[in-house]
CSV table of C-alpha atoms in Angstrom, one decimal:
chain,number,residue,atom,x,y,z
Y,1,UNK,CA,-32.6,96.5,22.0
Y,2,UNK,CA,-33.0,99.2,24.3
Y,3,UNK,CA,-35.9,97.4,26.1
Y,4,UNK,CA,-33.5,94.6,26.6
Y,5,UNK,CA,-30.6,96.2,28.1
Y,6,UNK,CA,-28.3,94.7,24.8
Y,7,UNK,CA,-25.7,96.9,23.8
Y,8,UNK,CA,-25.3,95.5,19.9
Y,9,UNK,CA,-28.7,93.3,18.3
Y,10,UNK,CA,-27.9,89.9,18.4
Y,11,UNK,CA,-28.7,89.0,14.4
Y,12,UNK,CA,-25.3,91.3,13.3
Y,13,UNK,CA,-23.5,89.0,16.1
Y,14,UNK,CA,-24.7,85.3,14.2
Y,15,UNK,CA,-24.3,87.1,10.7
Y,16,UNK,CA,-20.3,88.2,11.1
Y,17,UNK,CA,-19.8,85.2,14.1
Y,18,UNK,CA,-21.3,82.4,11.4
Y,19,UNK,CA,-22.3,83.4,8.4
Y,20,UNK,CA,-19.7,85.6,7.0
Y,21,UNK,CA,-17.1,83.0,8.1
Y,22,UNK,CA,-19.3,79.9,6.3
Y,23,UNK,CA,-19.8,82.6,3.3
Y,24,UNK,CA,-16.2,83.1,3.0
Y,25,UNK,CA,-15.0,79.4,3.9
Y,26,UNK,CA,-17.3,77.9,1.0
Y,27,UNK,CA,-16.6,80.4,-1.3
Y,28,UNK,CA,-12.6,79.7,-1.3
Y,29,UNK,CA,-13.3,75.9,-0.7
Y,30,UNK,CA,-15.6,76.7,-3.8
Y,31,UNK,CA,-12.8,78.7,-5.6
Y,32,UNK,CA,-10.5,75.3,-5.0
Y,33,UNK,CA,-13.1,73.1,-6.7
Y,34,UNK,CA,-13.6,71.3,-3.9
Y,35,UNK,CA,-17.1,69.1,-3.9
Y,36,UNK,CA,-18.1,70.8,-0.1
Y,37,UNK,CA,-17.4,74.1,-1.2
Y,38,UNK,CA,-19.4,73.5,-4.5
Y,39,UNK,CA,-21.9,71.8,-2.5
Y,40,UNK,CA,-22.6,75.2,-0.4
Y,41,UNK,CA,-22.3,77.7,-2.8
Y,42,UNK,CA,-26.1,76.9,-3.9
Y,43,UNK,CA,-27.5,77.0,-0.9
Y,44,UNK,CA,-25.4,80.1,0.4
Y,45,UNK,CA,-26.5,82.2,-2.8
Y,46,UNK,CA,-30.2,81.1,-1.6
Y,47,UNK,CA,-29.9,82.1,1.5
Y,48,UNK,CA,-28.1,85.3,0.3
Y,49,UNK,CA,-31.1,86.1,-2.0
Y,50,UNK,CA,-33.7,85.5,0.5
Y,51,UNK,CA,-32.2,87.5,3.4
Y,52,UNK,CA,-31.9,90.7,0.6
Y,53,UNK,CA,-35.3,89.9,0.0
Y,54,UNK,CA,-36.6,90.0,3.3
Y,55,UNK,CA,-34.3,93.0,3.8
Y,56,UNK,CA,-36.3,95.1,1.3
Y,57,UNK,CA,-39.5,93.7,2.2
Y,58,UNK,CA,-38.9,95.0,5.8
Y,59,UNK,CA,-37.6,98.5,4.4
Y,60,UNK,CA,-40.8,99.2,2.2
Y,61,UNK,CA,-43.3,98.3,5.3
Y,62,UNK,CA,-41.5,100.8,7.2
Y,63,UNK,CA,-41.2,103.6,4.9
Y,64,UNK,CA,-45.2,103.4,4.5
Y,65,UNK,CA,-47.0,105.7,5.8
Y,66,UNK,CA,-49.4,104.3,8.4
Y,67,UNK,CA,-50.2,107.1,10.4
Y,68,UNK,CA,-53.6,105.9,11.6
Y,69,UNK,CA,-52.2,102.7,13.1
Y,70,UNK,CA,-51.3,103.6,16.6
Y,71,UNK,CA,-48.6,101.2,17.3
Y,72,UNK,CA,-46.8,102.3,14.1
Y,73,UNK,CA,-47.1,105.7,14.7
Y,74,UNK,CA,-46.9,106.7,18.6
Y,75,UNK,CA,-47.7,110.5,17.7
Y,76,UNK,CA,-51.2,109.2,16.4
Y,77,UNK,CA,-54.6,110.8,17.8
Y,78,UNK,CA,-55.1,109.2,21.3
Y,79,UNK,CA,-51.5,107.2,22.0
Y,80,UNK,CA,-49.6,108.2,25.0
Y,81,UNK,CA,-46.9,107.4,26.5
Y,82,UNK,CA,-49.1,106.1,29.6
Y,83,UNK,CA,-51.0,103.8,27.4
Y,84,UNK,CA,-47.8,101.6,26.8
């Protein structure tokens, strides 16, 4: 993000511009008993389950310790800051 010049990461602006409203829209349509809002709530839960998934997948890759791979660790034997 840095690189790019953005000042907040684009994903957190689609997850609380469309998905948290379309979360909470379905889930009182849902709540009504209407057939939309029953229709989504599959799906959504889906979704929900593999974005956490993802999450956690993404968490334990970074918490590794790969400190012979050079572009995950930039302290590692022979990376500089010129070789970027």
């Amino acid at each position: 993000m840095v690189e790019a010049g953005l000042r907040v990461n684009p994903i957190h602006v689609i997850d609380l511009a469309v998905v948290l409203p379309a979360f909470a829209l379905a889930g009182a349509s849902a709540l009504r008993g209407r057939a939309t809002g029953l229709f989504l709530v599959g799906p959504m839960l889906t979704f929900s389950v593999l974005v956490l998934a993802s999450l956690v997948a993404a968490v334990r890759y970074l918490r590794e310790d790969r400190t012979d791979d050079p572009l995950a660790n930039p302290r590692a034997e022979g990376h500089t800051e010129k070789s970027r």
